[in-house]
Short mmCIF file of C-alpha atoms and ligand atoms in Angstrom, two decimals:
data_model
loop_
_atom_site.label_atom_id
_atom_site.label_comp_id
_atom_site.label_asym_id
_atom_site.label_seq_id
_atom_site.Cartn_x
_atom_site.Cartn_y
_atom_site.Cartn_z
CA UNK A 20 -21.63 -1.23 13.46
CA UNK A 21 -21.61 -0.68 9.93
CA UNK A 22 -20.77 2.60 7.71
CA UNK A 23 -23.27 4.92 6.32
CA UNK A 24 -21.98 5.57 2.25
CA UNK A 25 -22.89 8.65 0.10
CA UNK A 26 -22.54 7.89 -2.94
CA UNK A 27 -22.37 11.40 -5.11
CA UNK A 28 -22.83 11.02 -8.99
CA UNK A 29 -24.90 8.26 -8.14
CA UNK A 30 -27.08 8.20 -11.77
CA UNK A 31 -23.99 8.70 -13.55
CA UNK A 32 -21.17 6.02 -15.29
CA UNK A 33 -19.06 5.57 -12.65
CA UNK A 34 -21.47 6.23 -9.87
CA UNK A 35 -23.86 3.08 -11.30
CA UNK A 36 -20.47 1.05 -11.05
CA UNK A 37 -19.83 2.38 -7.71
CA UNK A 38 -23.19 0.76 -6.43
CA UNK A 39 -22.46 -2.20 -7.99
CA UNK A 40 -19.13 -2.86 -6.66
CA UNK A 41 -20.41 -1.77 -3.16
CA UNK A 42 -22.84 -4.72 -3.23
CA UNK A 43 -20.57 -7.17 -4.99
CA UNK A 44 -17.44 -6.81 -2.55
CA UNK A 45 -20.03 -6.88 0.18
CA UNK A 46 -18.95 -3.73 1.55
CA UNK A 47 -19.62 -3.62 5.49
CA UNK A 48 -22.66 -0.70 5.08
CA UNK A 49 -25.45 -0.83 6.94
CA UNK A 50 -26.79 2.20 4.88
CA UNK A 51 -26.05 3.88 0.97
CA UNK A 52 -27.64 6.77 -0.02
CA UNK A 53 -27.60 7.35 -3.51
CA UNK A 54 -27.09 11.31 -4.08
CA UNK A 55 -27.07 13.29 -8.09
CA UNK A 56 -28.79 16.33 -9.40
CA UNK A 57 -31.99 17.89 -8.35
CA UNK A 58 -33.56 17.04 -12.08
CA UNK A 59 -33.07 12.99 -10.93
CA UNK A 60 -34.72 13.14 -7.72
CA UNK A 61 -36.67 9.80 -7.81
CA UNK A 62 -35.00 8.28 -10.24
CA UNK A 63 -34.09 4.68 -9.34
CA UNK A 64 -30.74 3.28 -8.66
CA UNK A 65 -29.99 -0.14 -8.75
CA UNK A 66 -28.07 -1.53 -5.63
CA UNK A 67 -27.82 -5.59 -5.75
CA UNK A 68 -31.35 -7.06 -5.44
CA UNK A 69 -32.70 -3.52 -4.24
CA UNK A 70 -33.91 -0.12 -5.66
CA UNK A 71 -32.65 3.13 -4.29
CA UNK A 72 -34.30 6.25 -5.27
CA UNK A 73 -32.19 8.88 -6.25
CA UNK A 74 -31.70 12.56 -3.75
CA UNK A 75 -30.98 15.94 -4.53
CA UNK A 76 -27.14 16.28 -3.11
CA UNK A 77 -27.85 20.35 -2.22
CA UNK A 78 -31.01 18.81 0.42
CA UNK A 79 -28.77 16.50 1.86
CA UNK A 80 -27.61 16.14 5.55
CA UNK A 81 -24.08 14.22 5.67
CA UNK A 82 -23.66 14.83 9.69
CA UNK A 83 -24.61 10.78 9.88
CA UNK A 84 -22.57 9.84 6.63
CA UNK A 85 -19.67 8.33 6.80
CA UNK A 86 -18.17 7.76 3.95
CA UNK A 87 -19.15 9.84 0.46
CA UNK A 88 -18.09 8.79 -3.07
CA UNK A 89 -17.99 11.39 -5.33
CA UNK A 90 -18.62 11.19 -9.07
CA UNK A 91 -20.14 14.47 -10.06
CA UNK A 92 -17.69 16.37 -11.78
CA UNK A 93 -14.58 18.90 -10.78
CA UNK A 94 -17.42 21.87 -10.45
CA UNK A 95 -19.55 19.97 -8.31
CA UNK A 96 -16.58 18.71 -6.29
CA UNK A 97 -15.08 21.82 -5.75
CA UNK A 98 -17.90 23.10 -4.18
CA UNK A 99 -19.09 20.16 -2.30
CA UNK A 100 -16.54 18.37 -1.09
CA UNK A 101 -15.34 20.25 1.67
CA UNK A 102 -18.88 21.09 2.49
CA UNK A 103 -19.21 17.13 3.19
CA UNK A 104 -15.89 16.77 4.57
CA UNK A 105 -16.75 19.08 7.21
CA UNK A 106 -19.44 17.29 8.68
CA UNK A 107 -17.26 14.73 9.03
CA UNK A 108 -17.84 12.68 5.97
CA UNK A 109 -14.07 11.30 4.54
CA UNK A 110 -14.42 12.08 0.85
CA UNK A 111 -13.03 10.18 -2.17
CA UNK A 112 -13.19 12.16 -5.37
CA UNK A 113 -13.02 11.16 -8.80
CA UNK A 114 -12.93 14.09 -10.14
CA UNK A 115 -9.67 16.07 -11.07
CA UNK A 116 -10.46 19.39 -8.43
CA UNK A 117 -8.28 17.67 -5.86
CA UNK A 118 -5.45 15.78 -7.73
CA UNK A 119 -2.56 17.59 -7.37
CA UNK A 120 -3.42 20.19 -3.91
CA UNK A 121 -0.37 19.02 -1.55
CA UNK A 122 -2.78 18.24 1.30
CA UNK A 123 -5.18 15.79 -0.45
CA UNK A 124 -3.88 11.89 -0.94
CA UNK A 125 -3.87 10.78 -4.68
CA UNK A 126 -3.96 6.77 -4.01
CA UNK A 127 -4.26 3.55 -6.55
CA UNK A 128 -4.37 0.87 -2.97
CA UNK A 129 -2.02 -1.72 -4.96
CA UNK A 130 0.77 1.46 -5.20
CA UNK A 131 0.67 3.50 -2.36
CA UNK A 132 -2.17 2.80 0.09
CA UNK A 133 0.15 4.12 3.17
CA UNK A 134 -0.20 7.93 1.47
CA UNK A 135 -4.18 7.78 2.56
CA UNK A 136 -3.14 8.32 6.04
CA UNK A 137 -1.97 12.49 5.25
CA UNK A 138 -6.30 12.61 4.37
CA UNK A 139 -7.26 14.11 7.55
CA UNK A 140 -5.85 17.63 6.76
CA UNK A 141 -8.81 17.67 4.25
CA UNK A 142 -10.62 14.98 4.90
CA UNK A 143 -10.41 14.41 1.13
CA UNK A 144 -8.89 11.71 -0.97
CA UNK A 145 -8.63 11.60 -4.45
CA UNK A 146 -8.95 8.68 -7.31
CA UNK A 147 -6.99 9.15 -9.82
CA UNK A 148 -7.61 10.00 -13.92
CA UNK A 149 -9.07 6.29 -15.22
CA UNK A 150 -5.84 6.38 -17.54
CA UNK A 151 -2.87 6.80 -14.78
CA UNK A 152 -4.85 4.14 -12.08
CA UNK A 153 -4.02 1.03 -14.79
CA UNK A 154 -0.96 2.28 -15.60
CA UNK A 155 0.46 2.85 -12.28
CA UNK A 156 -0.99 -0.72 -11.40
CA UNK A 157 1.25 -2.17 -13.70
CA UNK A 158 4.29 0.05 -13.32
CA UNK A 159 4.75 -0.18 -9.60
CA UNK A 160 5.83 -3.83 -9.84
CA UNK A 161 8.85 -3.25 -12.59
CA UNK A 162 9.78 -0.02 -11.13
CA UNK A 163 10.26 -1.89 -7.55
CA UNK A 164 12.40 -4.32 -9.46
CA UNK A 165 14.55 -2.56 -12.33
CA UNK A 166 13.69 1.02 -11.33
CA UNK A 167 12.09 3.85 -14.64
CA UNK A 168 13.50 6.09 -15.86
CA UNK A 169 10.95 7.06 -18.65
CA UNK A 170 8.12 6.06 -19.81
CA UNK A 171 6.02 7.09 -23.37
CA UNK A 172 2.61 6.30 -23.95
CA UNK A 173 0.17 6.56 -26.04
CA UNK A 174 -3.81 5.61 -25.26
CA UNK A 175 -6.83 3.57 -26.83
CA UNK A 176 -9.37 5.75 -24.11
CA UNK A 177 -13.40 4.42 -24.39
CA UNK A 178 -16.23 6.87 -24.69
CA UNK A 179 -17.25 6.06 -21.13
CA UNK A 180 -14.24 8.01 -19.90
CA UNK A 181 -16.40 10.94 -20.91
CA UNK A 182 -19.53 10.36 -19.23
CA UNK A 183 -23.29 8.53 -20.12
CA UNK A 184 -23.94 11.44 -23.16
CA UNK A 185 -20.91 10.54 -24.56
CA UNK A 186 -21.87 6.92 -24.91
CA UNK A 187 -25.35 7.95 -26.22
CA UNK A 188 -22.86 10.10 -28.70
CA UNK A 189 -20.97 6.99 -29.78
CA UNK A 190 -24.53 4.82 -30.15
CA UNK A 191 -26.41 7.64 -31.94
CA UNK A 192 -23.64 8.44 -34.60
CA UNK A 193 -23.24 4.72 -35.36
CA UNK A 194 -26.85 3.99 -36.02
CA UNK A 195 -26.68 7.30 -37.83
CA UNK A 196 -23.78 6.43 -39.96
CA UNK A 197 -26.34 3.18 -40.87
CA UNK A 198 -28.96 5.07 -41.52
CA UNK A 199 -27.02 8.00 -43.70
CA UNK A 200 -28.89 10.31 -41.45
CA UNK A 201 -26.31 13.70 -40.58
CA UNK A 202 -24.12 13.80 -38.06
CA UNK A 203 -23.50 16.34 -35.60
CA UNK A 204 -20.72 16.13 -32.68
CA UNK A 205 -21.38 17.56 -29.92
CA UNK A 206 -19.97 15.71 -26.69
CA UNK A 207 -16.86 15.25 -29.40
CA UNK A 208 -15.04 17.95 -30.75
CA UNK A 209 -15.23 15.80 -33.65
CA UNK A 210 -17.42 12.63 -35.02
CA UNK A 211 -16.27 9.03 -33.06
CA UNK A 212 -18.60 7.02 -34.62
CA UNK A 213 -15.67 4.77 -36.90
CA UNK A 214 -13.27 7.46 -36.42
CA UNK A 215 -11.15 8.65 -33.23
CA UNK A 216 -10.07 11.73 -32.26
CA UNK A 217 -6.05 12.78 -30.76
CA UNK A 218 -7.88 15.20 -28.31
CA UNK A 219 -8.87 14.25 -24.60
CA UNK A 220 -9.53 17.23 -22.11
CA UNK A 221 -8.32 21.31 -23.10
CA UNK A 222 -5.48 21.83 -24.84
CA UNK A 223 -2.79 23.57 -22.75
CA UNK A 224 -0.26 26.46 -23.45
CA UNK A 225 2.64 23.55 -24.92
CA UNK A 226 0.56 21.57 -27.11
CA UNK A 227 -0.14 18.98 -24.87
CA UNK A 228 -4.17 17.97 -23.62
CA UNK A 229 -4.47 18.18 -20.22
CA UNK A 230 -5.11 14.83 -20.35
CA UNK A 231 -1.78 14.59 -21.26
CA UNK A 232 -0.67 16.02 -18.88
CA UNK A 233 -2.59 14.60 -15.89
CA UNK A 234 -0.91 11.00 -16.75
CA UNK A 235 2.64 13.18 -16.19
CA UNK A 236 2.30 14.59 -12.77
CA UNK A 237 -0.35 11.94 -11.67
CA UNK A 238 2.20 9.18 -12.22
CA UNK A 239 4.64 10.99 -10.36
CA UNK A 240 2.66 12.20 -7.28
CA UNK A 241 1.80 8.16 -7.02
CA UNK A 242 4.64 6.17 -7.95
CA UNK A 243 7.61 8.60 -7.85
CA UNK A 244 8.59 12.14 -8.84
CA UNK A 245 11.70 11.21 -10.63
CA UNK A 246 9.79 8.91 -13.43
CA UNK A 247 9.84 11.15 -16.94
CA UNK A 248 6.40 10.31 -19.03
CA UNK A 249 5.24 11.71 -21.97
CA UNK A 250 2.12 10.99 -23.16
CA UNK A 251 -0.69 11.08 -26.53
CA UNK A 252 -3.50 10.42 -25.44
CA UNK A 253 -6.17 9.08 -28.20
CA UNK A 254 -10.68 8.84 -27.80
CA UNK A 255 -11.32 5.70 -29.45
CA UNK A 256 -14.77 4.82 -30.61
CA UNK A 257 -15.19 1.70 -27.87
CA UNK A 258 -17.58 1.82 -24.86
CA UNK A 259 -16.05 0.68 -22.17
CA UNK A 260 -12.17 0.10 -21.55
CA UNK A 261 -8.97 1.97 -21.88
CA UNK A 262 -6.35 0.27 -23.59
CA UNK A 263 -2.28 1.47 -23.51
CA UNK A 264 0.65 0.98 -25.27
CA UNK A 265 3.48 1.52 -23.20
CA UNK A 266 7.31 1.66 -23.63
CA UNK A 267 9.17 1.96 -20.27
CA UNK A 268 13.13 2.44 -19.90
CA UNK A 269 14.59 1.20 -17.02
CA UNK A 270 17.95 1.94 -14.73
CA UNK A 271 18.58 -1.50 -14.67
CA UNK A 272 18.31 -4.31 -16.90
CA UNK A 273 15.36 -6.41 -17.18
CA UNK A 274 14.60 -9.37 -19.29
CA UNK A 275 10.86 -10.07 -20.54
CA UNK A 276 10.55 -13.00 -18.45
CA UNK A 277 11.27 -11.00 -15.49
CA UNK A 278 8.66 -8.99 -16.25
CA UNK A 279 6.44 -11.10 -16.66
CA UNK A 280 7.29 -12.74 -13.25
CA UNK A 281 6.88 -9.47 -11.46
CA UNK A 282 3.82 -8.46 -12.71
CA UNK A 283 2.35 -12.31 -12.65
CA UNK A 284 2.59 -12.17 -8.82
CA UNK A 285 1.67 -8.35 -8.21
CA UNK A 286 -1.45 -7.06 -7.07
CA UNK A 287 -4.29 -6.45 -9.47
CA UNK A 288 -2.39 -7.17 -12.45
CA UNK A 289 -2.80 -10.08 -14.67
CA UNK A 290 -0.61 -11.50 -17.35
CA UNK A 291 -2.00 -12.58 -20.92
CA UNK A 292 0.61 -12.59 -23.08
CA UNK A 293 0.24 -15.63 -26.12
CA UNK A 294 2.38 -15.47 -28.91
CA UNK A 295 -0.89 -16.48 -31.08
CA UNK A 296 -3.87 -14.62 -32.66
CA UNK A 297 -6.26 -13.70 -29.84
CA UNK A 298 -3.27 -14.31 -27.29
CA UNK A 299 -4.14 -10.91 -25.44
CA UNK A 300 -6.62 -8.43 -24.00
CA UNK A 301 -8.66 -6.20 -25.95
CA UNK A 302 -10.83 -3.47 -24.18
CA UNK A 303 -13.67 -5.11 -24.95
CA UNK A 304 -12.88 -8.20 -22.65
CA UNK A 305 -11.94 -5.91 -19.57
CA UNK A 306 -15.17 -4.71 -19.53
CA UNK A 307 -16.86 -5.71 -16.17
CA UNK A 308 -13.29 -6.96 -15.04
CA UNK A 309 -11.32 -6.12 -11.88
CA UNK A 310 -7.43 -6.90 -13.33
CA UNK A 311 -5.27 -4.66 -15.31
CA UNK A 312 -4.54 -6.73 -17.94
CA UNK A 313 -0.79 -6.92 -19.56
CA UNK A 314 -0.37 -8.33 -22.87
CA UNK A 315 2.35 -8.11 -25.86
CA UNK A 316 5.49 -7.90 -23.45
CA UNK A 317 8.39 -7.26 -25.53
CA UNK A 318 11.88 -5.82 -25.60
CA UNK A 319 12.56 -2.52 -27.05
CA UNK A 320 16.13 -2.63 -28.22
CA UNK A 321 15.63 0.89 -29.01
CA UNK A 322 17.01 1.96 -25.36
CA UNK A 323 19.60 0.21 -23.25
CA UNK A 324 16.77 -1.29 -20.43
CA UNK A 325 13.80 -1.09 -22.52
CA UNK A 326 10.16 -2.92 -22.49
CA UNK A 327 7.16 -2.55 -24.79
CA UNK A 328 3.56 -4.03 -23.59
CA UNK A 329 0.16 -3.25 -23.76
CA UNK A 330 -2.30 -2.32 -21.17
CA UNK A 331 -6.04 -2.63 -20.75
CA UNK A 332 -8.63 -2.38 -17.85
CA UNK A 333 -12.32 -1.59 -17.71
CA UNK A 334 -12.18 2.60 -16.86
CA UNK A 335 -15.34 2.50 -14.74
CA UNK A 336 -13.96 -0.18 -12.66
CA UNK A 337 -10.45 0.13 -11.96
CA UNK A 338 -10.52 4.03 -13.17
CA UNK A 339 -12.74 5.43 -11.13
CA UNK A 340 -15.11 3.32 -9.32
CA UNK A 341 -13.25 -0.07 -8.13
CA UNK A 342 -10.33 2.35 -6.90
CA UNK A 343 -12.55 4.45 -4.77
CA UNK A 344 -14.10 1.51 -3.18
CA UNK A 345 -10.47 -0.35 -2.99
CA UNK A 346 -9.42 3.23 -0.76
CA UNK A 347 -12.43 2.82 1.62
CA UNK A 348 -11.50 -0.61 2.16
CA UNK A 349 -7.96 0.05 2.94
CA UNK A 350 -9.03 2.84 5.28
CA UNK A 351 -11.41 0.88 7.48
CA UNK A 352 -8.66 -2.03 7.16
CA UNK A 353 -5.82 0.20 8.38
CA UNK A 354 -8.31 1.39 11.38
CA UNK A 355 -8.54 5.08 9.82
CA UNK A 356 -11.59 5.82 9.95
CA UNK A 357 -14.72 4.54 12.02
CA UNK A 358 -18.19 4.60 11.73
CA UNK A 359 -19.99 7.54 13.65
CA UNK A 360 -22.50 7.12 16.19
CA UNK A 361 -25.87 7.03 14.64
CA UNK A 362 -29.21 8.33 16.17
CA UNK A 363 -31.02 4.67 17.33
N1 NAP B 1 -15.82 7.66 -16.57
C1 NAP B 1 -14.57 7.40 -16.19
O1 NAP B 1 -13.87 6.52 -16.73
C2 NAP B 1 -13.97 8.20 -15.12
C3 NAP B 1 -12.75 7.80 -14.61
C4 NAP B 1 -12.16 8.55 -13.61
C5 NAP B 1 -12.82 9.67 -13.15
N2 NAP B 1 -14.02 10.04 -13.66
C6 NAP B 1 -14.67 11.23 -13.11
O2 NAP B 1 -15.84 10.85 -12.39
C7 NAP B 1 -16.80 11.88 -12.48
C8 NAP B 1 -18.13 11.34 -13.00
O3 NAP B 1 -17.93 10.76 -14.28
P1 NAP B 1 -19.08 9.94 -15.02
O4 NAP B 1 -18.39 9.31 -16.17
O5 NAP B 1 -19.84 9.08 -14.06
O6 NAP B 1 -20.05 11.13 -15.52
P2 NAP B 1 -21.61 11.06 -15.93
O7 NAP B 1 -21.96 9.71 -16.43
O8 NAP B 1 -21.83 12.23 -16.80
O9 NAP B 1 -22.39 11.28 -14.54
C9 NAP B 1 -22.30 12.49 -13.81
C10 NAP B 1 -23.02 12.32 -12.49
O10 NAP B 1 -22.86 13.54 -11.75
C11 NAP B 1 -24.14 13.99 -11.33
N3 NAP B 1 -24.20 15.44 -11.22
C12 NAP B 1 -23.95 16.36 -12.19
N4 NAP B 1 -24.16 17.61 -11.72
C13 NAP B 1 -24.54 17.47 -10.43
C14 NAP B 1 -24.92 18.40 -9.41
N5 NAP B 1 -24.91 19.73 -9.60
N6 NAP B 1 -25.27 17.90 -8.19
C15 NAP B 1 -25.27 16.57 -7.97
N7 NAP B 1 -24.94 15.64 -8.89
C16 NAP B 1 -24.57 16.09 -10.11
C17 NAP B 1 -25.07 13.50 -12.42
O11 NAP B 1 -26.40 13.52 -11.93
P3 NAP B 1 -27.66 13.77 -12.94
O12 NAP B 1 -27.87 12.45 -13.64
O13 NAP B 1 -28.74 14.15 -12.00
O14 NAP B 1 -27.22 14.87 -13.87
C18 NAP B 1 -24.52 12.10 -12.63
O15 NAP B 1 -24.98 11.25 -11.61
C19 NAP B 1 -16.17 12.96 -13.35
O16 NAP B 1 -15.53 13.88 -12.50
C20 NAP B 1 -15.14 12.21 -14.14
O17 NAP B 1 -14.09 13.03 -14.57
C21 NAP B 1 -14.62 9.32 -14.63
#
C-alpha cells in the first residue's frame, strides 16, 4: 500500500517543485493532495501528466494523510503543523518556525539522515534554509576528512528564495528598466532589477540578517556545534539558484586534490572544477539540477589548513523541495513511518 501526500504551499515556488519531484522520483503514493490558500481553491496544479485542483488547507481532513509537505510560510506553519501532526500526518517543514526547537529534526539526508528518527516527539521535521542545505552538502565530506574549524561565506541568493512575487518583482523591474517606466520595490527593500541588495531576512540586534544568522546555528545543529561560520549573505538579481563562495579552515591539513577526491565520491555533490573560461557552475546551469555543484577549488594560504571554492545548486530543488522529498524517502527506507489504513 502506498502513502497518501499533502502537499501544503502547493501553488507556491517550492510547492510546484515539490509536485514535480514527487512524480519524477516516482515516489510510492497512491494519492497527493495538493493543499494552499482559500483564494486558490480550483486552481490547477500540475502533477506529471495529470492536473490537480488546488484545496483550501483550513477545510482539510489529514486523519487519512500520511505524509504533508509544507511550503506555506513560518505563520502558516506555526499554526498548522501541529494541527496536522496530530492526526497523525509526519510533517516536513520548509519554513523556519521549527528550525532550531530541540525536539524537531533539522535534516539535509546526505549529512545526517539518522537525526530524523528523534521526529516522533513532534511529529515534525524540518528542511533546512535553501542556503545551509548546499552548503552542508558539500561540507560534510571535508569535515569527515580534515575536520572545520571555521568557515566564512558570503552568498549569490536568487529571487526565488523569496517566493513567486518576488520573481514577478525581478521580471517587472527589468522590463521596466527597458521601458524607462518607474520603479517601485516592494517585495525588495530596494530595486534588484541590475542591482543586488546585502539584505536577506530582518536585521537583528548585532548587525547581522537573520539570514545570517540561520546559516550559523543551522550549520551547526546539522553538521556539528563546534564549526565557527560567519556569514554575508547577498539577493542577487538571478531567478533561480544560489551560488556561494566559501573559505573553510581546517584542523588538519588538506591538499586541493584531496578535496576534490572527497567531494567527487560524496553524496549529492558534484565536482566541476576547469582551469578554463566556462570551467565551472554558474546558477543559471543548476537550475532544474539535483547536484550541489563545486567549482574554483583552491588553497587559501591565508590560514594554516585553508580551502576556497565556490558553491551552486538550484534553491527550489535541493533548498527546499528535493530535501523534503529526499527526508520522506529516507523515512519510509529506514521503516519509520508506514502508511495508515485507508477507508476501502
Ligand atoms: N524558495 C526557496 O528557495 C525556499 C527554500 C527553503 C525554504 N523555503 C520556504 O518555503 C516556504 C514557501 O516558499 P515559496 O518560495 O514556495 O513561497 P511562495 O512562492 O510565495 O508560495 C507560498 C505558498 O504558500 C501558500 N499559502 C500562503 N498562505 C497560506 C495559507 N494561509 N494557507 C494555505 N496556504 C498558504 C500559498 O498559497 P496561495 O497561492 O493560495 O497564496 C503558496 O502556495 C517558505 O516558508 C519559505 O521560507 C523556500
Amino acid at each position: 500500500m502506498g502513502y497518501k501526500v499533502a502537499v501544503v504551499g502547493a501553488t507556491g515556488n517550492v510547492g510546484r517543485e515539490m509536485l514535480n519531484i514527487l512524480d519524477e522520483r516516482n515516489f510510492p503514493a497512491d494519492e497527493v493532495v495538493a493543499l494552499a490558500s482559500r483564494k486558490s481553491v480550483g486552481t490547477d496544479c500540475s502533477f506529471g501528466d495529470k492536473t490537480l485542483k488546488a484545496k483550501a488547507l483550513d477545510h482539510y481532513d489529514f486523519s487519512d494523510v500520511d505524509i504533508c509537505l509544507m511550503s506555506a510560510g513560518g505563520a502558516v506553519s506555526k499554526e498548522w503543523s501541529p494541527k496536522i501532526a496530530a492526526q497523525g500526518a509526519v510533517v516536513i517543514d520548509n519554513s523556519s518556525a521549527w528550525r532550531m526547537d530541540p525536539d524537531v529534526p533539522l535534516i539535509v539526508p546526505e549529512v545526517n539522515a539518522d537525526a530524523a528518527a528523534g521526529f516522533t516527539k513532534k511529529n515534525i521535521i524540518a528542511n533546512p534554509n535553501c542556503s545551509t542545505a548546499q552548503l552542508v552538502v558539500a561540507l560534510k565530506p571535508l569535515h569527515d576528512r580534515a575536520t572545520i574549524k571555521r568557515v566564512v561565506v558570503a552568498t549569490y541568493q536568487s529571487v526565488s528564495g523569496a517566493g513567486k512575487e518576488a520573481m514577478d518583482e525581478l521580471f517587472a523591474q527589468t522590463k521596466a528598466v527597458f521601458q524607462i517606466d518607474e520603479i517601485v520595490p516592494k517585495k525588495f527593500p530596494k530595486r534588484i532589477a541590475f542591482n543586488l541588495i546585502p539584505q536577506i531576512d530582518a536585521f537583528m540586534e548585532d548587525g547581522y540578517t537573520k539570514e545570517e544568522w540561520k546559516m550559523l546555528v543551522e550549520t551547526k545543529k546539522i553538521l556539528d556545534p563546534k564549526i565557527r561560520l560567519v556569514a554575508t549573505c547577498v539577493r542577487v538579481p538571478v531567478f533561480i539558484g544560489h551560488s556561494e563562495a566559501v573559505n573553510v579552515e581546517f584542523e588538519k591539513p588538506i591538499t586541493v586534490e584531496e578535496a576534490r577526491e572527497a567531494l567527487r565520491g560524496a553524496p549529492g555533490c558534484i565536482v566541476i572544477d576547469k582551469h578554463e573560461p566556462g570551467g565551472y557552475v554558474t546558477p543559471y546551469e543548476s537550475a532544474g539540477e539535483d547536484g550541489t555543484y563545486i567549482s574554483r577549488i583552491r588553497e587559501d594560504a591565508t590560514v594554516e589548513n585553508g580551502l576556497t571554492m565556490w558553491i551552486v545548486s538550484d534553491n527550489l530543488r535541493k533548498g527546499a523541495a528535493l530535501n523534503a522529498i529526499q527526508i520522506a524517502e529516507s523515512l519510509i527506507k529506514r521503516k519509520l513511518i508506514t502508511a495508515k489504513q485507508k477507508a476501502a
